[in-house]
Amino acid sequence: MSIDPTLVERVRQGFGAQFGRDPDILVHAPGRVNLIGEHTDYNDGFVLPCAIPFGTTVALGRRADSKVEAVALDLDAAIDRFDLAMAPGRLAEGHWANHLRGITTALPHFGFATTGADIAIAGNVPQGAGLSSSASLGVALGLGLSTLAAAYEADRVALARAAQWSEHHYVGCACGIMDQLASACSTDGRALLIDCRSNSGEDVAVPANTAIVIVHSGVTRGLVDSAYNERRAQCEAAARHYGVAALRDLDTIALETGRTELDDTSFRRARHVVSENARTIAAADALRTGNLCQLGDLMRASHASLRDDFEVTVPQVDALADRMNAAIGSEGGARMTGGGFGGCLVAVLPAEGVNALCAAIREHWDTAGIEHQLLLAVRPSAGAALL
Ligand code: GLA
């Protein structure tokens, strides 16, 4: 697993400083970048993310009682304390400890044991970038607490579902399951094609000479949860219109023939989901066979659909996507990644093209007067693990 050793050291030392002893276990769960398959997960569709070499590390120590005491090392050593004997209440929206309280409450519902614990937390996933810092925190805490309570190998899908439950009920975002599954189940060097109806995943090797570039648009994702929840509600309403359990159940023909009396916005939301599912399955094949030309076409079409039909891009993101695609040429492609409304873009391209792409991105920033942002070339990382 590619984890920054300084992060692990920081967490180990932070635990020692707070609790005056060594932790019993350390766990790490990564963030993710989604290659394609956007806003499809909560429509029971397909996604193709991979874990990234940034994540959340958690140190845990056993306690003799049922209390949980946690220190957030990245937030000026903020502390949260509660007793498992009483269900911990939800704090104000946006409070970091809702992740902890949520996962602690979720674990028993998903078949896991829990226990009192001393906990130190730190991470290095860029915040507000759409790289799933939140999922990596939930999965790391879930894996850590369940392992501390009973040293068995956690069921990874159940772990992801517990972290998703926590997002829904404590954090306040009605997210799909992609981020948590990517964090919990990914394999080194591989993307994960997930069927979000069955929650089953299939590893897709990313050829060794292929690079993944992640770049921040410079637009911080704001007011995201409400817009996200609104898109989700629109998709569910469209599924009801078509009389299907989820938009996953529609093909292009059913989409068109059942269109009567559906308003234009709902139709376009549904069209994005139907077309994106088909693109995601085709993209997994293209990646598997190293066909970067086809993959690039699919990524560009995904971006256009998210811009025109799903309407979750912003002009700065569109402009950067265009600039990146121009620099990449026909072999590979770039698109927005994650929930949208700013955040990051992702490109997949031959490794030898990375320097030219990065130069084009920097030049774009200079010409557009945008402050230089996060720009990384990564390989897919392993999912959550005990250290
Ligand atoms: C966020 C959510 C995911 C997924 C993406 C969009 O990252 O957490 O579940 O819906 O947006 O693809």
Coordinates of C-alpha atoms in Angstrom, one line a residue, residues 162-327:
A162 CA -21.9 1.0 7.5
A163 CA -19.8 4.0 6.4
Q164 CA -22.5 5.0 3.9
W165 CA -25.2 4.7 6.6
S166 CA -23.2 7.1 8.7
E167 CA -23.1 9.6 5.9
H168 CA -26.9 9.4 5.4
H169 CA -27.9 9.5 9.1
Y170 CA -25.1 11.5 10.8
V171 CA -23.2 13.5 8.2
G172 CA -26.2 14.6 6.1
C173 CA -25.3 13.5 2.6
A174 CA -27.5 11.0 0.8
C175 CA -24.5 9.6 -1.1
G176 CA -24.3 6.4 -3.1
I177 CA -22.0 3.5 -2.2
M178 CA -19.1 4.1 -4.6
D179 CA -16.7 6.0 -2.4
Q180 CA -17.0 3.7 0.5
L181 CA -16.7 0.6 -1.6
A182 CA -13.7 2.0 -3.5
S183 CA -12.0 2.8 -0.2
A184 CA -12.8 -0.5 1.4
C185 CA -12.3 -3.0 -1.5
S186 CA -9.8 -1.6 -4.0
T187 CA -6.6 -3.5 -5.0
D188 CA -3.2 -2.1 -5.8
G189 CA -2.7 -1.3 -9.5
R190 CA -6.3 -1.8 -10.3
A191 CA -9.5 0.1 -10.8
L192 CA -12.7 -1.4 -9.5
L193 CA -15.8 -1.8 -11.7
I194 CA -18.7 -1.9 -9.3
D195 CA -22.2 -3.0 -9.9
C196 CA -24.0 -0.7 -7.4
R197 CA -27.1 -2.9 -7.4
S198 CA -25.3 -6.1 -6.1
N199 CA -22.4 -4.2 -4.6
S200 CA -20.1 -6.7 -6.4
G201 CA -16.8 -5.5 -7.8
E202 CA -14.5 -6.6 -10.5
D203 CA -10.8 -5.6 -10.6
V204 CA -9.7 -3.9 -13.8
A205 CA -5.9 -3.7 -14.2
V206 CA -4.6 -0.3 -15.2
P207 CA -1.8 -1.0 -17.6
A208 CA 1.7 -0.2 -16.2
N209 CA 2.4 2.4 -18.8
T210 CA -0.8 4.3 -18.1
A211 CA -1.0 7.3 -15.9
I212 CA -3.9 8.8 -13.9
V213 CA -3.6 12.6 -13.4
I214 CA -5.7 14.4 -10.9
V215 CA -6.0 18.1 -11.0
H216 CA -8.0 20.5 -8.9
S217 CA -10.0 23.0 -10.8
G218 CA -9.5 25.8 -8.3
V219 CA -13.3 25.9 -7.6
T220 CA -13.9 24.6 -4.0
R221 CA -17.0 22.5 -3.8
G222 CA -19.6 24.5 -1.9
L223 CA -23.3 23.9 -0.9
V224 CA -22.7 20.5 -2.5
D225 CA -24.9 18.3 -0.3
S226 CA -28.1 20.1 -1.1
A227 CA -27.5 20.1 -4.9
Y228 CA -26.4 16.5 -4.7
N229 CA -29.5 15.5 -2.7
E230 CA -31.6 17.3 -5.3
R231 CA -30.1 15.4 -8.2
R232 CA -30.7 12.2 -6.4
A233 CA -34.4 13.1 -5.8
Q234 CA -34.8 14.0 -9.5
C235 CA -33.4 10.6 -10.5
E236 CA -35.7 8.8 -8.1
A237 CA -38.7 10.8 -9.4
A238 CA -37.7 9.9 -13.0
A239 CA -37.5 6.2 -12.1
R240 CA -41.0 6.4 -10.7
H241 CA -42.2 8.1 -13.9
Y242 CA -40.8 5.2 -16.0
G243 CA -42.1 2.6 -13.5
V244 CA -38.7 1.0 -12.8
A245 CA -37.0 0.3 -9.5
A246 CA -34.0 2.5 -10.5
L247 CA -32.8 4.3 -13.6
R248 CA -30.3 1.4 -14.0
D249 CA -33.3 -0.6 -15.4
L250 CA -33.8 1.6 -18.4
D251 CA -32.1 1.2 -21.8
T252 CA -32.0 3.9 -24.5
I253 CA -35.2 2.6 -26.2
A254 CA -37.3 2.5 -23.0
L255 CA -35.9 6.0 -22.1
E256 CA -37.2 7.5 -25.4
T257 CA -40.5 5.6 -25.7
G258 CA -41.6 6.3 -22.1
R259 CA -40.7 10.0 -22.3
T260 CA -44.2 11.3 -22.8
E261 CA -45.2 13.9 -20.3
L262 CA -41.8 13.8 -18.5
D263 CA -40.4 17.3 -18.1
D264 CA -37.2 18.1 -20.0
T265 CA -35.0 18.4 -16.9
S266 CA -36.0 15.0 -15.5
F267 CA -35.6 13.5 -19.0
R268 CA -32.0 14.8 -19.3
R269 CA -31.1 13.6 -15.8
A270 CA -32.4 10.1 -16.7
R271 CA -30.6 10.3 -20.1
H272 CA -27.3 11.0 -18.3
V273 CA -27.6 8.0 -16.1
V274 CA -28.6 5.6 -18.9
S275 CA -25.8 6.8 -21.2
E276 CA -23.2 6.9 -18.3
N277 CA -23.9 3.3 -17.3
A278 CA -23.2 2.1 -20.9
R279 CA -20.1 4.3 -21.1
T280 CA -18.8 2.9 -17.8
I281 CA -19.1 -0.7 -18.9
A282 CA -17.4 0.1 -22.2
A283 CA -14.7 2.0 -20.4
A284 CA -13.8 -0.9 -18.2
D285 CA -13.4 -3.0 -21.4
A286 CA -11.3 -0.3 -23.0
L287 CA -9.0 0.0 -19.9
R288 CA -8.7 -3.8 -19.7
T289 CA -7.5 -4.0 -23.3
G290 CA -5.4 -0.9 -23.1
N291 CA -7.5 0.9 -25.7
L292 CA -6.9 4.5 -24.5
C293 CA -8.4 6.0 -27.6
Q294 CA -11.7 4.5 -26.8
L295 CA -11.4 5.3 -23.2
G296 CA -10.7 8.9 -24.0
D297 CA -13.8 9.2 -26.2
L298 CA -15.9 7.8 -23.4
M299 CA -14.4 10.2 -20.8
R300 CA -15.1 13.2 -23.0
A301 CA -18.7 12.0 -23.6
S302 CA -19.1 11.5 -19.9
H303 CA -18.0 15.1 -19.2
A304 CA -20.3 16.5 -21.9
S305 CA -23.2 14.6 -20.4
L306 CA -22.5 15.8 -16.9
R307 CA -22.3 19.3 -18.2
D308 CA -25.3 19.3 -20.5
D309 CA -27.7 16.7 -19.1
F310 CA -26.9 16.4 -15.4
E311 CA -25.7 20.0 -15.0
V312 CA -23.1 19.5 -12.3
T313 CA -20.1 21.2 -13.9
V314 CA -19.1 24.8 -13.6
P315 CA -17.4 26.9 -16.4
Q316 CA -13.9 26.8 -14.9
V317 CA -14.1 23.0 -14.8
D318 CA -15.4 22.8 -18.4
A319 CA -12.6 25.1 -19.6
L320 CA -9.9 23.0 -17.9
A321 CA -11.4 19.8 -19.3
D322 CA -11.2 21.3 -22.8
R323 CA -7.6 22.4 -22.3
M324 CA -6.6 19.0 -20.9
N325 CA -8.3 17.1 -23.7
A326 CA -6.6 19.3 -26.3
A327 CA -3.2 18.5 -24.7

